[in-house]
Amino acid sequence: VETLSRAVHEPRKDKRAVMLREFLRNHPGNIRANELLFGASEDIAEQEKIYALLKSTQPSDPFLPFNMAGAYIHANTKLDKALALIDESEQLLASAGSRYPAETVSQVNKFMATMRADILIRQGKPDAALAVLQKYKSSFRAAHSYYLLGEALEAAGKKREAVDAYLEAVVRPSPDDAKHTAALERLWFNEKLGTREDLQKKIERKLAEDFKDANYVPKLTARPAPDFEFVTVKGERLKSSDLHGKKVVVNFWSPWCGPCLPELAPLQEFQAHHPELVVVAVAMPPAEDRDIAKIVKERQLSTLRIAKGNAELWDKFGLAGVPNTVIIDESGYVRIRHEGSIPDVPRYLEADLKAIAASGAKDAQLSARPSGGGIQ
């Protein structure tokens, strides 16, 4: 049980797979371990064997064929079989009645639609992919959905519409942000729609419009920040007691966290625009030096302060996960907290700073309150 528990809580897929295989050597029929290994494995043959085992024990589970189809798509193999599995999953989900919440059913159906469209695009059937995607376009939120729409539109010859779809993908945080940007730039220049500066202005206008539409209102808090000391990968020591009199932005992330990665470069940009602040991105465990170094190189994070955190910080800062960002004011109080991704890091943090400054005289009152002993 302890071995399985450690594997369950291991965020790195490669390590989790090794641990689960070790557990299954001694407990080959454990369904839970097989389910976890299916998600952690990158070996399609192994996934097929696990799928057959799980299917024999849970034949009416609609999520099994859904997950196997996703594995085939990820491996870019047996795409016709993946389509058949999506059909099967849809049928099982429809026959399940009220077994699953309506919101869950709607979300899964949308996922299956994007999976189906992805396959159709790869098979050279953009018109069929468009028919699938258009049905759900009004509910798109993720960058990946808009990217697929852009691919389908471009392949169908609707280049200008594809530019708009790629633009929607670019302005949304995604671990594939570089791929999305490359697609937009390629089509923009191929269609001779303007210069690089023109494209950047278009992206900025879209980001500004989305921020305005979001009607973001910062929620100020007044929790004393815990004592901390971070040492950056370049050896700079950041101690809470030495930072009084400065605003500090602390972003908690991890190399294995997909939603965390798109925030790092904007944080670096934000720091460049605000040299009076201290911005630090703290990599939470398990974060290995080689993984951090790889991300720093790939995302060109030469000037962002990056430190390694420890397990104690989860409790000290009351973290339930990553990404998580806090702004600590000059008096050592956490005034802003973002749990989860920030859609547009510079604009949201700028709004946060304005809200903190606008609170004015309240700061002195907040600082005079008795300490509550940490963040809640």
mmCIF file of C-alpha atoms in Angstrom:
data_model
loop_
_atom_site.group_PDB
_atom_site.id
_atom_site.type_symbol
_atom_site.label_atom_id
_atom_site.label_comp_id
_atom_site.label_asym_id
_atom_site.label_seq_id
_atom_site.Cartn_x
_atom_site.Cartn_y
_atom_site.Cartn_z
ATOM 1 C CA VAL A 1 0.000 0.000 0.000
ATOM 2 C CA GLU A 2 2.834 2.401 0.861
ATOM 3 C CA THR A 3 4.589 1.674 -2.446
ATOM 4 C CA LEU A 4 1.399 2.333 -4.399
ATOM 5 C CA SER A 5 0.755 5.521 -2.431
ATOM 6 C CA ARG A 6 4.208 6.850 -3.285
ATOM 7 C CA ALA A 7 3.583 6.110 -6.948
ATOM 8 C CA VAL A 8 0.199 7.835 -6.877
ATOM 9 C CA HIS A 9 1.775 11.034 -5.559
ATOM 10 C CA GLU A 10 4.785 10.979 -7.903
ATOM 11 C CA PRO A 11 4.078 13.779 -10.430
ATOM 12 C CA ARG A 12 6.730 12.776 -12.984
ATOM 13 C CA LYS A 13 5.188 10.310 -15.414
ATOM 14 C CA ASP A 14 8.419 8.464 -16.151
ATOM 15 C CA LYS A 15 9.213 7.883 -12.483
ATOM 16 C CA ARG A 16 5.596 7.010 -11.708
ATOM 17 C CA ALA A 17 5.620 4.382 -14.458
ATOM 18 C CA VAL A 18 8.769 2.747 -13.056
ATOM 19 C CA MET A 19 7.299 2.657 -9.549
ATOM 20 C CA LEU A 20 4.003 1.209 -10.769
ATOM 21 C CA ARG A 21 5.704 -1.511 -12.803
ATOM 22 C CA GLU A 22 7.664 -2.480 -9.698
ATOM 23 C CA PHE A 23 4.438 -2.642 -7.687
ATOM 24 C CA LEU A 24 2.652 -4.697 -10.359
ATOM 25 C CA ARG A 25 5.418 -7.289 -10.417
ATOM 26 C CA ASN A 26 4.261 -8.240 -6.931
ATOM 27 C CA HIS A 27 0.549 -7.411 -7.403
ATOM 28 C CA PRO A 28 -0.189 -8.098 -11.092
ATOM 29 C CA GLY A 29 -3.988 -7.952 -10.768
ATOM 30 C CA ASN A 30 -4.274 -4.630 -8.966
ATOM 31 C CA ILE A 31 -6.776 -2.649 -11.059
ATOM 32 C CA ARG A 32 -5.917 0.724 -9.539
ATOM 33 C CA ALA A 33 -2.218 0.286 -10.266
ATOM 34 C CA ASN A 34 -2.970 -0.779 -13.836
ATOM 35 C CA GLU A 35 -5.173 2.272 -14.350
ATOM 36 C CA LEU A 36 -2.390 4.527 -13.111
ATOM 37 C CA LEU A 37 0.241 2.797 -15.228
ATOM 38 C CA PHE A 38 -1.958 3.189 -18.307
ATOM 39 C CA GLY A 39 -1.833 6.965 -17.818
ATOM 40 C CA ALA A 40 1.866 7.027 -16.973
ATOM 41 C CA SER A 41 3.162 4.700 -19.685
ATOM 42 C CA GLU A 42 4.379 5.980 -23.059
ATOM 43 C CA ASP A 43 4.571 2.454 -24.518
ATOM 44 C CA ILE A 44 1.541 1.883 -26.755
ATOM 45 C CA ALA A 45 1.887 -1.931 -26.615
ATOM 46 C CA GLU A 46 1.861 -1.825 -22.819
ATOM 47 C CA GLN A 47 -1.147 0.483 -22.859
ATOM 48 C CA GLU A 48 -3.018 -1.901 -25.168
ATOM 49 C CA LYS A 49 -2.412 -4.813 -22.792
ATOM 50 C CA ILE A 50 -3.582 -2.784 -19.808
ATOM 51 C CA TYR A 51 -6.634 -1.614 -21.748
ATOM 52 C CA ALA A 52 -7.612 -5.211 -22.552
ATOM 53 C CA LEU A 53 -7.310 -6.128 -18.863
ATOM 54 C CA LEU A 54 -9.348 -3.149 -17.690
ATOM 55 C CA LYS A 55 -11.957 -3.653 -20.412
ATOM 56 C CA SER A 56 -12.506 -7.247 -19.296
ATOM 57 C CA THR A 57 -13.306 -6.073 -15.768
ATOM 58 C CA GLN A 58 -15.184 -2.833 -16.603
ATOM 59 C CA PRO A 59 -16.839 -3.370 -20.015
ATOM 60 C CA SER A 60 -19.411 -0.578 -19.613
ATOM 61 C CA ASP A 61 -16.985 2.145 -18.494
ATOM 62 C CA PRO A 62 -17.173 4.870 -21.181
ATOM 63 C CA PHE A 63 -13.868 6.386 -20.159
ATOM 64 C CA LEU A 64 -11.771 3.323 -21.009
ATOM 65 C CA PRO A 65 -12.189 3.524 -24.806
ATOM 66 C CA PHE A 66 -11.911 7.316 -24.520
ATOM 67 C CA ASN A 67 -8.514 6.983 -22.819
ATOM 68 C CA MET A 68 -7.284 4.323 -25.262
ATOM 69 C CA ALA A 69 -8.247 6.549 -28.182
ATOM 70 C CA GLY A 70 -6.255 9.353 -26.574
ATOM 71 C CA ALA A 71 -3.238 7.057 -26.288
ATOM 72 C CA TYR A 72 -3.410 6.223 -30.005
ATOM 73 C CA ILE A 73 -3.678 9.924 -30.884
ATOM 74 C CA HIS A 74 -0.722 10.780 -28.657
ATOM 75 C CA ALA A 75 1.331 8.046 -30.363
ATOM 76 C CA ASN A 76 -0.068 9.043 -33.796
ATOM 77 C CA THR A 77 -0.909 5.459 -34.639
ATOM 78 C CA LYS A 78 -3.995 3.329 -35.397
ATOM 79 C CA LEU A 79 -6.114 6.424 -35.929
ATOM 80 C CA ASP A 80 -9.030 4.510 -37.503
ATOM 81 C CA LYS A 81 -9.120 2.353 -34.386
ATOM 82 C CA ALA A 82 -9.075 5.505 -32.266
ATOM 83 C CA LEU A 83 -12.132 6.803 -34.124
ATOM 84 C CA ALA A 84 -13.956 3.545 -33.462
ATOM 85 C CA LEU A 85 -13.093 3.801 -29.765
ATOM 86 C CA ILE A 86 -14.445 7.354 -29.639
ATOM 87 C CA ASP A 87 -17.700 6.075 -31.172
ATOM 88 C CA GLU A 88 -17.830 3.350 -28.537
ATOM 89 C CA SER A 89 -17.165 5.814 -25.745
ATOM 90 C CA GLU A 90 -19.956 8.108 -26.970
ATOM 91 C CA GLN A 91 -22.403 5.208 -27.083
ATOM 92 C CA LEU A 92 -21.488 3.990 -23.605
ATOM 93 C CA LEU A 93 -21.750 7.508 -22.230
ATOM 94 C CA ALA A 94 -25.182 8.001 -23.821
ATOM 95 C CA SER A 95 -26.458 4.703 -22.434
ATOM 96 C CA ALA A 96 -25.210 5.513 -18.928
ATOM 97 C CA GLY A 97 -28.233 7.747 -18.363
ATOM 98 C CA SER A 98 -27.911 9.864 -15.225
ATOM 99 C CA ARG A 99 -24.958 7.889 -13.894
ATOM 100 C CA TYR A 100 -22.665 10.860 -14.569
ATOM 101 C CA PRO A 101 -23.353 14.571 -13.935
ATOM 102 C CA ALA A 102 -24.598 16.459 -16.994
ATOM 103 C CA GLU A 103 -21.622 18.826 -16.798
ATOM 104 C CA THR A 104 -19.207 15.882 -16.916
ATOM 105 C CA VAL A 105 -20.996 14.364 -19.914
ATOM 106 C CA SER A 106 -20.914 17.704 -21.742
ATOM 107 C CA GLN A 107 -17.219 18.181 -21.039
ATOM 108 C CA VAL A 108 -16.285 14.665 -22.143
ATOM 109 C CA ASN A 109 -18.327 15.018 -25.329
ATOM 110 C CA LYS A 110 -16.413 18.207 -26.104
ATOM 111 C CA PHE A 111 -13.100 16.441 -25.482
ATOM 112 C CA MET A 112 -14.160 13.617 -27.786
ATOM 113 C CA ALA A 113 -15.142 16.108 -30.470
ATOM 114 C CA THR A 114 -11.694 17.702 -30.426
ATOM 115 C CA MET A 115 -10.075 14.251 -30.468
ATOM 116 C CA ARG A 116 -12.184 13.262 -33.469
ATOM 117 C CA ALA A 117 -11.317 16.514 -35.243
ATOM 118 C CA ASP A 118 -7.623 16.011 -34.500
ATOM 119 C CA ILE A 119 -7.740 12.587 -36.160
ATOM 120 C CA LEU A 120 -9.673 13.867 -39.180
ATOM 121 C CA ILE A 121 -7.126 16.656 -39.693
ATOM 122 C CA ARG A 122 -4.286 14.137 -39.581
ATOM 123 C CA GLN A 123 -6.160 11.985 -42.096
ATOM 124 C CA GLY A 124 -6.479 14.905 -44.515
ATOM 125 C CA LYS A 125 -10.200 15.495 -43.969
ATOM 126 C CA PRO A 126 -10.362 19.148 -42.877
ATOM 127 C CA ASP A 127 -13.984 19.722 -43.927
ATOM 128 C CA ALA A 128 -15.140 16.824 -41.775
ATOM 129 C CA ALA A 129 -13.023 18.159 -38.896
ATOM 130 C CA LEU A 130 -14.583 21.602 -39.290
ATOM 131 C CA ALA A 131 -18.085 20.133 -39.134
ATOM 132 C CA VAL A 132 -17.191 18.559 -35.793
ATOM 133 C CA LEU A 133 -15.449 21.633 -34.343
ATOM 134 C CA GLN A 134 -18.037 24.202 -35.395
ATOM 135 C CA LYS A 135 -20.629 22.433 -33.255
ATOM 136 C CA TYR A 136 -18.623 23.191 -30.105
ATOM 137 C CA LYS A 137 -16.835 26.404 -31.107
ATOM 138 C CA SER A 138 -18.981 28.643 -28.898
ATOM 139 C CA SER A 139 -17.851 26.696 -25.816
ATOM 140 C CA PHE A 140 -14.130 26.640 -26.638
ATOM 141 C CA ARG A 141 -11.883 27.793 -23.805
ATOM 142 C CA ALA A 142 -8.596 25.944 -24.286
ATOM 143 C CA ALA A 143 -5.841 27.057 -26.636
ATOM 144 C CA HIS A 144 -5.610 23.539 -28.096
ATOM 145 C CA SER A 145 -9.216 23.654 -29.353
ATOM 146 C CA TYR A 146 -8.591 26.905 -31.215
ATOM 147 C CA TYR A 147 -5.321 25.565 -32.600
ATOM 148 C CA LEU A 148 -7.130 22.538 -34.047
ATOM 149 C CA LEU A 149 -9.743 24.863 -35.517
ATOM 150 C CA GLY A 150 -6.953 26.883 -37.106
ATOM 151 C CA GLU A 151 -5.393 23.754 -38.587
ATOM 152 C CA ALA A 152 -8.724 22.624 -40.042
ATOM 153 C CA LEU A 153 -9.517 26.066 -41.488
ATOM 154 C CA GLU A 154 -6.064 26.411 -43.008
ATOM 155 C CA ALA A 155 -6.199 22.946 -44.579
ATOM 156 C CA ALA A 156 -9.659 23.755 -45.960
ATOM 157 C CA GLY A 157 -8.276 26.872 -47.631
ATOM 158 C CA LYS A 158 -9.908 29.370 -45.261
ATOM 159 C CA LYS A 159 -6.663 31.146 -44.457
ATOM 160 C CA ARG A 160 -7.969 34.415 -42.968
ATOM 161 C CA GLU A 161 -10.318 32.572 -40.631
ATOM 162 C CA ALA A 162 -7.414 30.307 -39.684
ATOM 163 C CA VAL A 163 -5.382 33.370 -38.662
ATOM 164 C CA ASP A 164 -8.150 34.400 -36.266
ATOM 165 C CA ALA A 165 -8.318 30.883 -34.799
ATOM 166 C CA TYR A 166 -4.554 30.706 -34.321
ATOM 167 C CA LEU A 167 -4.694 34.142 -32.693
ATOM 168 C CA GLU A 168 -7.232 32.813 -30.185
ATOM 169 C CA ALA A 169 -4.828 29.964 -29.391
ATOM 170 C CA VAL A 170 -1.860 32.304 -28.959
ATOM 171 C CA VAL A 171 -3.552 34.590 -26.429
ATOM 172 C CA ARG A 172 -4.461 31.653 -24.163
ATOM 173 C CA PRO A 173 -1.874 30.102 -21.805
ATOM 174 C CA SER A 174 -0.670 26.720 -23.009
ATOM 175 C CA PRO A 175 2.426 24.542 -22.674
ATOM 176 C CA ASP A 176 2.340 24.451 -26.501
ATOM 177 C CA ASP A 177 2.477 28.243 -26.789
ATOM 178 C CA ALA A 178 5.593 28.141 -28.980
ATOM 179 C CA LYS A 179 3.871 25.839 -31.488
ATOM 180 C CA HIS A 180 0.772 28.031 -31.558
ATOM 181 C CA THR A 181 2.814 31.192 -32.095
ATOM 182 C CA ALA A 182 4.816 29.525 -34.879
ATOM 183 C CA ALA A 183 1.608 28.535 -36.698
ATOM 184 C CA LEU A 184 0.205 32.066 -36.470
ATOM 185 C CA GLU A 185 3.441 33.691 -37.635
ATOM 186 C CA ARG A 186 3.860 31.251 -40.536
ATOM 187 C CA LEU A 187 0.366 31.874 -41.905
ATOM 188 C CA TRP A 188 0.550 35.622 -41.239
ATOM 189 C CA PHE A 189 3.705 35.982 -43.323
ATOM 190 C CA ASN A 190 2.643 33.473 -45.991
ATOM 191 C CA GLU A 191 -0.529 35.459 -46.557
ATOM 192 C CA LYS A 192 1.447 38.737 -46.508
ATOM 193 C CA LEU A 193 -0.833 40.237 -43.886
ATOM 194 C CA GLY A 194 1.754 42.639 -42.480
ATOM 195 C CA THR A 195 5.029 42.957 -40.628
ATOM 196 C CA ARG A 196 6.059 41.268 -37.406
ATOM 197 C CA GLU A 197 5.325 44.538 -35.619
ATOM 198 C CA ASP A 198 1.807 44.549 -37.118
ATOM 199 C CA LEU A 199 1.229 41.035 -35.845
ATOM 200 C CA GLN A 200 2.484 41.910 -32.375
ATOM 201 C CA LYS A 201 0.116 44.882 -32.264
ATOM 202 C CA LYS A 202 -2.752 42.601 -33.272
ATOM 203 C CA ILE A 203 -1.875 40.166 -30.481
ATOM 204 C CA GLU A 204 -1.637 43.004 -27.966
ATOM 205 C CA ARG A 205 -5.025 44.392 -29.037
ATOM 206 C CA LYS A 206 -6.591 40.970 -28.637
ATOM 207 C CA LEU A 207 -5.065 40.506 -25.182
ATOM 208 C CA ALA A 208 -6.306 43.950 -24.141
ATOM 209 C CA GLU A 209 -9.822 43.173 -25.411
ATOM 210 C CA ASP A 210 -9.917 39.845 -23.579
ATOM 211 C CA PHE A 211 -8.709 41.458 -20.369
ATOM 212 C CA LYS A 212 -11.384 44.143 -20.637
ATOM 213 C CA ASP A 213 -14.067 41.533 -21.312
ATOM 214 C CA ALA A 214 -12.951 39.529 -18.274
ATOM 215 C CA ASN A 215 -13.764 42.533 -16.060
ATOM 216 C CA TYR A 216 -11.090 41.420 -13.596
ATOM 217 C CA VAL A 217 -11.381 42.910 -10.111
ATOM 218 C CA PRO A 218 -8.452 42.083 -7.777
ATOM 219 C CA LYS A 219 -9.426 40.592 -4.424
ATOM 220 C CA LEU A 220 -7.199 42.067 -1.754
ATOM 221 C CA THR A 221 -6.284 39.961 1.258
ATOM 222 C CA ALA A 222 -4.455 40.808 4.480
ATOM 223 C CA ARG A 223 -2.547 37.740 5.622
ATOM 224 C CA PRO A 224 0.919 38.002 7.131
ATOM 225 C CA ALA A 225 3.384 36.256 4.873
ATOM 226 C CA PRO A 226 5.390 33.466 6.491
ATOM 227 C CA ASP A 227 9.129 33.831 6.923
ATOM 228 C CA PHE A 228 10.984 32.506 3.903
ATOM 229 C CA GLU A 229 14.429 32.328 2.410
ATOM 230 C CA PHE A 230 15.006 31.461 -1.225
ATOM 231 C CA VAL A 231 18.349 30.929 -2.921
ATOM 232 C CA THR A 232 18.148 31.377 -6.679
ATOM 233 C CA VAL A 233 19.918 29.113 -9.146
ATOM 234 C CA LYS A 234 22.405 31.974 -9.633
ATOM 235 C CA GLY A 235 23.140 32.124 -5.904
ATOM 236 C CA GLU A 236 21.138 35.234 -4.962
ATOM 237 C CA ARG A 237 19.718 34.969 -1.437
ATOM 238 C CA LEU A 238 16.206 36.333 -0.900
ATOM 239 C CA LYS A 239 15.202 36.500 2.754
ATOM 240 C CA SER A 240 11.799 37.797 3.843
ATOM 241 C CA SER A 241 13.258 39.932 6.628
ATOM 242 C CA ASP A 242 15.565 41.658 4.111
ATOM 243 C CA LEU A 243 12.745 42.404 1.671
ATOM 244 C CA HIS A 244 10.622 44.644 3.893
ATOM 245 C CA GLY A 245 9.969 47.884 2.041
ATOM 246 C CA LYS A 246 9.644 46.098 -1.314
ATOM 247 C CA LYS A 247 6.757 44.383 -3.022
ATOM 248 C CA VAL A 248 7.544 40.745 -3.755
ATOM 249 C CA VAL A 249 5.855 38.554 -6.361
ATOM 250 C CA VAL A 250 6.312 34.848 -5.660
ATOM 251 C CA ASN A 251 5.226 32.376 -8.309
ATOM 252 C CA PHE A 252 5.158 28.716 -7.262
ATOM 253 C CA TRP A 253 5.569 26.313 -10.174
ATOM 254 C CA SER A 254 7.113 22.994 -11.103
ATOM 255 C CA PRO A 255 8.763 21.613 -14.262
ATOM 256 C CA TRP A 256 6.136 18.855 -14.541
ATOM 257 C CA CYS A 257 3.238 21.336 -14.415
ATOM 258 C CA GLY A 258 2.019 22.154 -17.934
ATOM 259 C CA PRO A 259 -0.052 25.244 -16.970
ATOM 260 C CA CYS A 260 2.916 26.671 -15.037
ATOM 261 C CA LEU A 261 5.323 26.955 -17.947
ATOM 262 C CA PRO A 262 3.549 29.650 -20.020
ATOM 263 C CA GLU A 263 3.676 32.003 -17.024
ATOM 264 C CA LEU A 264 7.463 32.075 -16.689
ATOM 265 C CA ALA A 265 8.439 34.264 -19.659
ATOM 266 C CA PRO A 266 5.686 36.825 -18.892
ATOM 267 C CA LEU A 267 6.924 36.957 -15.294
ATOM 268 C CA GLN A 268 10.394 37.722 -16.608
ATOM 269 C CA GLU A 269 8.908 40.468 -18.803
ATOM 270 C CA PHE A 270 6.947 41.831 -15.837
ATOM 271 C CA GLN A 271 10.121 42.002 -13.740
ATOM 272 C CA ALA A 272 11.896 43.908 -16.518
ATOM 273 C CA HIS A 273 9.114 46.516 -16.474
ATOM 274 C CA HIS A 274 9.193 46.734 -12.680
ATOM 275 C CA PRO A 275 12.795 46.764 -11.432
ATOM 276 C CA GLU A 276 11.510 48.121 -8.103
ATOM 277 C CA LEU A 277 9.811 44.768 -7.414
ATOM 278 C CA VAL A 278 11.306 41.406 -6.566
ATOM 279 C CA VAL A 279 9.857 38.651 -8.768
ATOM 280 C CA VAL A 280 10.887 35.071 -8.008
ATOM 281 C CA ALA A 281 9.660 31.809 -9.518
ATOM 282 C CA VAL A 282 9.999 29.018 -6.949
ATOM 283 C CA ALA A 283 10.170 25.501 -8.393
ATOM 284 C CA MET A 284 8.355 23.177 -6.027
ATOM 285 C CA PRO A 285 9.430 19.606 -5.367
ATOM 286 C CA PRO A 286 10.039 17.292 -6.986
ATOM 287 C CA ALA A 287 11.975 19.714 -9.183
ATOM 288 C CA GLU A 288 15.341 18.464 -10.375
ATOM 289 C CA ASP A 289 18.188 20.747 -11.426
ATOM 290 C CA ARG A 290 18.421 19.301 -14.936
ATOM 291 C CA ASP A 291 14.708 19.875 -15.577
ATOM 292 C CA ILE A 292 14.902 23.460 -14.346
ATOM 293 C CA ALA A 293 18.012 24.123 -16.460
ATOM 294 C CA LYS A 294 16.289 22.694 -19.549
ATOM 295 C CA ILE A 295 13.265 24.966 -19.112
ATOM 296 C CA VAL A 296 15.465 28.016 -18.463
ATOM 297 C CA LYS A 297 17.299 27.350 -21.722
ATOM 298 C CA GLU A 298 14.246 26.504 -23.840
ATOM 299 C CA ARG A 299 12.210 29.473 -22.626
ATOM 300 C CA GLN A 300 15.145 31.892 -22.490
ATOM 301 C CA LEU A 301 14.709 32.782 -18.826
ATOM 302 C CA SER A 302 18.125 34.306 -18.325
ATOM 303 C CA THR A 303 16.967 37.203 -16.117
ATOM 304 C CA LEU A 304 14.082 35.651 -14.144
ATOM 305 C CA ARG A 305 14.962 34.813 -10.550
ATOM 306 C CA ILE A 306 14.377 31.065 -10.173
ATOM 307 C CA ALA A 307 14.772 29.207 -6.889
ATOM 308 C CA LYS A 308 14.100 25.686 -5.663
ATOM 309 C CA GLY A 309 11.475 25.312 -2.965
ATOM 310 C CA ASN A 310 11.063 22.604 -0.348
ATOM 311 C CA ALA A 311 8.148 20.568 0.977
ATOM 312 C CA GLU A 312 7.730 22.883 3.964
ATOM 313 C CA LEU A 313 6.552 25.684 1.683
ATOM 314 C CA TRP A 314 3.334 23.808 0.826
ATOM 315 C CA ASP A 315 2.130 24.312 4.384
ATOM 316 C CA LYS A 316 3.785 27.661 5.084
ATOM 317 C CA PHE A 317 2.107 29.304 2.103
ATOM 318 C CA GLY A 318 -1.023 27.139 2.244
ATOM 319 C CA LEU A 319 -0.489 25.822 -1.283
ATOM 320 C CA ALA A 320 -2.981 23.319 -2.657
ATOM 321 C CA GLY A 321 -1.119 23.012 -5.945
ATOM 322 C CA VAL A 322 0.703 24.861 -8.702
ATOM 323 C CA PRO A 323 0.712 27.312 -10.362
ATOM 324 C CA ASN A 324 0.084 29.642 -7.459
ATOM 325 C CA THR A 325 1.132 33.288 -7.299
ATOM 326 C CA VAL A 326 1.156 35.720 -4.378
ATOM 327 C CA ILE A 327 2.031 39.401 -4.059
ATOM 328 C CA ILE A 328 3.522 40.430 -0.737
ATOM 329 C CA ASP A 329 3.454 44.131 0.087
ATOM 330 C CA GLU A 330 6.168 46.310 1.650
ATOM 331 C CA SER A 331 4.902 45.492 5.148
ATOM 332 C CA GLY A 332 5.140 41.721 4.687
ATOM 333 C CA TYR A 333 1.444 41.031 4.039
ATOM 334 C CA VAL A 334 0.078 38.825 1.291
ATOM 335 C CA ARG A 335 -2.285 41.193 -0.509
ATOM 336 C CA ILE A 336 -3.060 39.187 -3.673
ATOM 337 C CA ARG A 337 -3.260 35.486 -4.345
ATOM 338 C CA HIS A 338 -3.829 33.721 -7.669
ATOM 339 C CA GLU A 339 -4.616 30.028 -7.293
ATOM 340 C CA GLY A 340 -4.179 28.430 -10.691
ATOM 341 C CA SER A 341 -3.169 29.940 -14.010
ATOM 342 C CA ILE A 342 -3.215 33.660 -14.707
ATOM 343 C CA PRO A 343 -4.695 34.254 -18.186
ATOM 344 C CA ASP A 344 -2.531 37.304 -18.971
ATOM 345 C CA VAL A 345 0.267 37.678 -16.429
ATOM 346 C CA PRO A 346 1.392 41.299 -17.086
ATOM 347 C CA ARG A 347 -2.102 42.785 -17.249
ATOM 348 C CA TYR A 348 -3.472 40.935 -14.254
ATOM 349 C CA LEU A 349 -0.451 41.735 -12.092
ATOM 350 C CA GLU A 350 -0.543 45.389 -13.183
ATOM 351 C CA ALA A 351 -4.183 45.506 -12.065
ATOM 352 C CA ASP A 352 -3.162 43.902 -8.774
ATOM 353 C CA LEU A 353 -0.487 46.543 -8.148
ATOM 354 C CA LYS A 354 -2.951 49.342 -8.871
ATOM 355 C CA ALA A 355 -5.476 47.823 -6.458
ATOM 356 C CA ILE A 356 -2.870 47.542 -3.719
ATOM 357 C CA ALA A 357 -1.781 51.144 -4.273
ATOM 358 C CA ALA A 358 -5.392 52.348 -4.332
ATOM 359 C CA SER A 359 -6.060 50.754 -0.944
ATOM 360 C CA GLY A 360 -3.894 53.587 0.408
ATOM 361 C CA ALA A 361 -4.495 54.243 4.102
ATOM 362 C CA LYS A 362 -5.811 50.733 4.597
ATOM 363 C CA ASP A 363 -2.258 49.420 4.410
ATOM 364 C CA ALA A 364 -1.308 50.964 7.733
ATOM 365 C CA GLN A 365 -4.437 49.562 9.358
ATOM 366 C CA LEU A 366 -3.763 46.115 7.974
ATOM 367 C CA SER A 367 -0.181 46.159 9.180
ATOM 368 C CA ALA A 368 -1.355 47.061 12.686
ATOM 369 C CA ARG A 369 -3.589 44.013 12.999
ATOM 370 C CA PRO A 370 -2.451 41.133 15.224
ATOM 371 C CA SER A 371 -0.693 38.382 13.326
ATOM 372 C CA GLY A 372 -2.878 35.429 12.360
ATOM 373 C CA GLY A 373 0.119 33.153 12.041
ATOM 374 C CA GLY A 374 0.526 32.339 8.398
ATOM 375 C CA ILE A 375 -1.604 32.302 5.308
ATOM 376 C CA GLN A 376 -4.996 30.654 5.358
#
